[in-house]
PDB file of C-alpha atoms in Angstrom:
ATOM      1  CA  MET A   4       0.000   0.000   0.000  1.00  0.00           C
ATOM      2  CA  LYS A   5       1.173   3.483  -0.838  1.00  0.00           C
ATOM      3  CA  THR A   6       0.484   6.566   1.256  1.00  0.00           C
ATOM      4  CA  ARG A   7      -0.558  10.086   0.324  1.00  0.00           C
ATOM      5  CA  ALA A   8       3.000  11.286   1.038  1.00  0.00           C
ATOM      6  CA  GLU A   9       4.401   8.731  -1.421  1.00  0.00           C
ATOM      7  CA  ILE A  10       1.897   9.854  -4.067  1.00  0.00           C
ATOM      8  CA  GLN A  11       2.874  13.511  -3.448  1.00  0.00           C
ATOM      9  CA  PHE A  12       6.564  12.684  -3.752  1.00  0.00           C
ATOM     10  CA  LYS A  13       6.135  10.625  -6.946  1.00  0.00           C
ATOM     11  CA  ALA A  14       3.892  13.231  -8.612  1.00  0.00           C
ATOM     12  CA  LEU A  15       6.379  15.989  -7.788  1.00  0.00           C
ATOM     13  CA  ALA A  16       9.248  13.851  -9.075  1.00  0.00           C
ATOM     14  CA  ILE A  17       7.364  13.401 -12.357  1.00  0.00           C
ATOM     15  CA  LEU A  18       6.677  17.140 -12.594  1.00  0.00           C
ATOM     16  CA  THR A  19      10.241  18.202 -11.804  1.00  0.00           C
ATOM     17  CA  GLY A  20      12.063  15.481 -13.685  1.00  0.00           C
ATOM     18  CA  GLY A  21      13.139  13.790 -10.461  1.00  0.00           C
ATOM     19  CA  ASP A  22      14.625  16.872  -8.793  1.00  0.00           C
ATOM     20  CA  VAL A  23      12.615  16.840  -5.560  1.00  0.00           C
ATOM     21  CA  GLY A  24      15.238  16.425  -2.851  1.00  0.00           C
ATOM     22  CA  ALA A  25      14.640  14.545   0.383  1.00  0.00           C
ATOM     23  CA  ASP A  26      11.239  16.062   1.166  1.00  0.00           C
ATOM     24  CA  PRO A  27       8.955  18.213  -0.948  1.00  0.00           C
ATOM     25  CA  SER A  28       8.358  21.730   0.302  1.00  0.00           C
ATOM     26  CA  ALA A  29       5.202  22.273   2.350  1.00  0.00           C
ATOM     27  CA  GLU A  30       3.735  24.508  -0.386  1.00  0.00           C
ATOM     28  CA  ASP A  31       4.304  21.887  -3.084  1.00  0.00           C
ATOM     29  CA  ALA A  32       2.872  19.122  -0.889  1.00  0.00           C
ATOM     30  CA  VAL A  33      -0.276  21.155  -0.188  1.00  0.00           C
ATOM     31  CA  ALA A  34      -0.671  22.026  -3.877  1.00  0.00           C
ATOM     32  CA  ILE A  35      -0.355  18.375  -4.936  1.00  0.00           C
ATOM     33  CA  ASP A  36      -2.635  17.281  -2.095  1.00  0.00           C
ATOM     34  CA  GLY A  37      -5.595  19.076  -3.635  1.00  0.00           C
ATOM     35  CA  TYR A  38      -5.004  17.336  -6.955  1.00  0.00           C
ATOM     36  CA  ILE A  39      -4.798  13.936  -5.228  1.00  0.00           C
ATOM     37  CA  ASP A  40      -8.228  14.424  -3.658  1.00  0.00           C
ATOM     38  CA  SER A  41      -9.856  15.829  -6.788  1.00  0.00           C
ATOM     39  CA  GLU A  42      -8.458  13.098  -9.068  1.00  0.00           C
ATOM     40  CA  ALA A  43      -9.519  10.377  -6.617  1.00  0.00           C
ATOM     41  CA  ALA A  44     -13.019  11.897  -6.431  1.00  0.00           C
ATOM     42  CA  GLU A  45     -13.232  12.108 -10.223  1.00  0.00           C
ATOM     43  CA  ILE A  46     -12.119   8.489 -10.635  1.00  0.00           C
ATOM     44  CA  ASN A  47     -14.719   7.406  -8.083  1.00  0.00           C
ATOM     45  CA  VAL A  48     -17.519   9.283  -9.860  1.00  0.00           C
ATOM     46  CA  ASP A  49     -16.740   8.482 -13.506  1.00  0.00           C
ATOM     47  CA  GLY A  50     -16.630   4.735 -12.944  1.00  0.00           C
ATOM     48  CA  THR A  51     -12.912   4.234 -13.593  1.00  0.00           C
ATOM     49  CA  THR A  52     -12.569   2.464 -10.244  1.00  0.00           C
ATOM     50  CA  TYR A  53     -13.206   3.198  -6.589  1.00  0.00           C
ATOM     51  CA  ILE A  54     -10.391   4.486  -4.401  1.00  0.00           C
ATOM     52  CA  SER A  55     -11.659   4.367  -0.847  1.00  0.00           C
ATOM     53  CA  ASP A  56      -8.559   5.815   0.805  1.00  0.00           C
ATOM     54  CA  VAL A  57      -5.673   7.607  -0.900  1.00  0.00           C
ATOM     55  CA  ASP A  58      -3.601   6.984   2.219  1.00  0.00           C
ATOM     56  CA  ALA A  59      -3.767   3.273   1.423  1.00  0.00           C
ATOM     57  CA  LEU A  60      -3.549   3.123  -2.381  1.00  0.00           C
ATOM     58  CA  ASN A  61      -3.016  -0.298  -3.906  1.00  0.00           C
ATOM     59  CA  ASP A  62       0.537  -0.734  -5.203  1.00  0.00           C
ATOM     60  CA  GLU A  63      -0.572  -1.567  -8.738  1.00  0.00           C
ATOM     61  CA  LEU A  64      -2.373   1.786  -9.029  1.00  0.00           C
ATOM     62  CA  PHE A  65       0.485   3.857  -7.590  1.00  0.00           C
ATOM     63  CA  ILE A  66       2.373   4.778 -10.784  1.00  0.00           C
ATOM     64  CA  PRO A  67      -0.606   5.486 -13.064  1.00  0.00           C
ATOM     65  CA  PHE A  68      -2.429   7.408 -10.320  1.00  0.00           C
ATOM     66  CA  SER A  69       0.701   9.457  -9.523  1.00  0.00           C
ATOM     67  CA  LYS A  70       1.079  10.223 -13.237  1.00  0.00           C
ATOM     68  CA  LEU A  71      -2.589  11.245 -13.384  1.00  0.00           C
ATOM     69  CA  VAL A  72      -2.095  13.604 -10.427  1.00  0.00           C
ATOM     70  CA  ALA A  73       1.083  15.015 -11.986  1.00  0.00           C
ATOM     71  CA  ASN A  74      -0.740  15.578 -15.282  1.00  0.00           C
ATOM     72  CA  ALA A  75      -3.574  17.409 -13.514  1.00  0.00           C
ATOM     73  CA  ALA A  76      -1.099  19.597 -11.602  1.00  0.00           C
ATOM     74  CA  ALA A  77       1.162  20.284 -14.588  1.00  0.00           C
ATOM     75  CA  ASP A  78      -0.317  23.710 -15.371  1.00  0.00           C
ATOM     76  CA  GLU A  79       0.430  24.914 -11.847  1.00  0.00           C
ATOM     77  CA  PHE A  80       3.994  23.609 -11.977  1.00  0.00           C
ATOM     78  CA  GLY A  81       5.061  25.167 -15.264  1.00  0.00           C
ATOM     79  CA  GLY A  82       4.024  22.363 -17.576  1.00  0.00           C
ATOM     80  CA  LYS A  83       0.962  21.678 -19.655  1.00  0.00           C
ATOM     81  CA  SER A  84      -1.721  19.140 -18.801  1.00  0.00           C
ATOM     82  CA  ASN A  85      -2.712  16.685 -21.511  1.00  0.00           C
ATOM     83  CA  ASP A  86      -6.324  15.454 -21.690  1.00  0.00           C
ATOM     84  CA  GLN A  87      -5.400  12.591 -23.995  1.00  0.00           C
ATOM     85  CA  LEU A  88      -2.769  11.361 -21.521  1.00  0.00           C
ATOM     86  CA  ALA A  89      -5.297  11.662 -18.686  1.00  0.00           C
ATOM     87  CA  MET A  90      -7.728   9.430 -20.589  1.00  0.00           C
ATOM     88  CA  GLN A  91      -4.999   6.864 -21.273  1.00  0.00           C
ATOM     89  CA  LEU A  92      -4.055   6.833 -17.580  1.00  0.00           C
ATOM     90  CA  ARG A  93      -7.709   6.445 -16.532  1.00  0.00           C
ATOM     91  CA  ASN A  94      -8.041   3.514 -18.933  1.00  0.00           C
ATOM     92  CA  ARG A  95      -4.866   1.988 -17.503  1.00  0.00           C
ATOM     93  CA  ILE A  96      -6.217   2.360 -13.964  1.00  0.00           C
ATOM     94  CA  ARG A  97      -9.515   0.817 -15.087  1.00  0.00           C
ATOM     95  CA  VAL A  98      -7.681  -2.194 -16.536  1.00  0.00           C
ATOM     96  CA  LEU A  99      -5.490  -2.640 -13.459  1.00  0.00           C
ATOM     97  CA  ALA A 100      -8.402  -2.334 -11.032  1.00  0.00           C
ATOM     98  CA  ARG A 101     -10.865  -4.633 -12.772  1.00  0.00           C
ATOM     99  CA  GLN A 102     -11.485  -7.976 -11.251  1.00  0.00           C
ATOM    100  CA  THR A 103     -10.165 -10.940 -13.121  1.00  0.00           C
ATOM    101  CA  PRO A 104     -12.696 -13.600 -14.012  1.00  0.00           C
ATOM    102  CA  GLY A 105     -12.782 -16.457 -11.566  1.00  0.00           C
ATOM    103  CA  TYR A 106     -12.852 -19.207 -14.130  1.00  0.00           C
ATOM    104  CA  GLY A 107     -11.533 -22.536 -12.991  1.00  0.00           C
ATOM    105  CA  PRO A 108     -10.456 -25.420 -15.145  1.00  0.00           C
ATOM    106  CA  GLN A 109     -13.195 -26.846 -17.335  1.00  0.00           C
ATOM    107  CA  ILE A 110     -14.586 -30.078 -15.980  1.00  0.00           C
ATOM    108  CA  VAL A 111     -16.140 -32.420 -18.478  1.00  0.00           C
ATOM    109  CA  GLU A 112     -18.757 -34.934 -17.453  1.00  0.00           C
ATOM    110  CA  PHE A 113     -19.558 -37.846 -19.705  1.00  0.00           C
ATOM    111  CA  PHE A 114     -23.094 -39.267 -19.656  1.00  0.00           C
TER     112      PHE A 114
END
């Protein structure tokens, strides 16, 4: 499980090209925090998946969700957000979060 602080750090690393230092500044953490909550809320509403707690994010969703947060925050951090990338990341999260079918081996019965 990944925490909110880990999501903040990863999103900032994506936005700054990895130049974050040991800890993000308080201002940057607060700025990213708002994007974490809004992206999680949007994902919950649009049917991508349901994230019940961003302080306990499943490991498989960590990278695409962090990238989604970074994309949303890009305008504030000197970059440019990309709607097409956001859709690709939402689709990736949808694929990773879907339940796999519970098919077992086929059992044949002869009459």
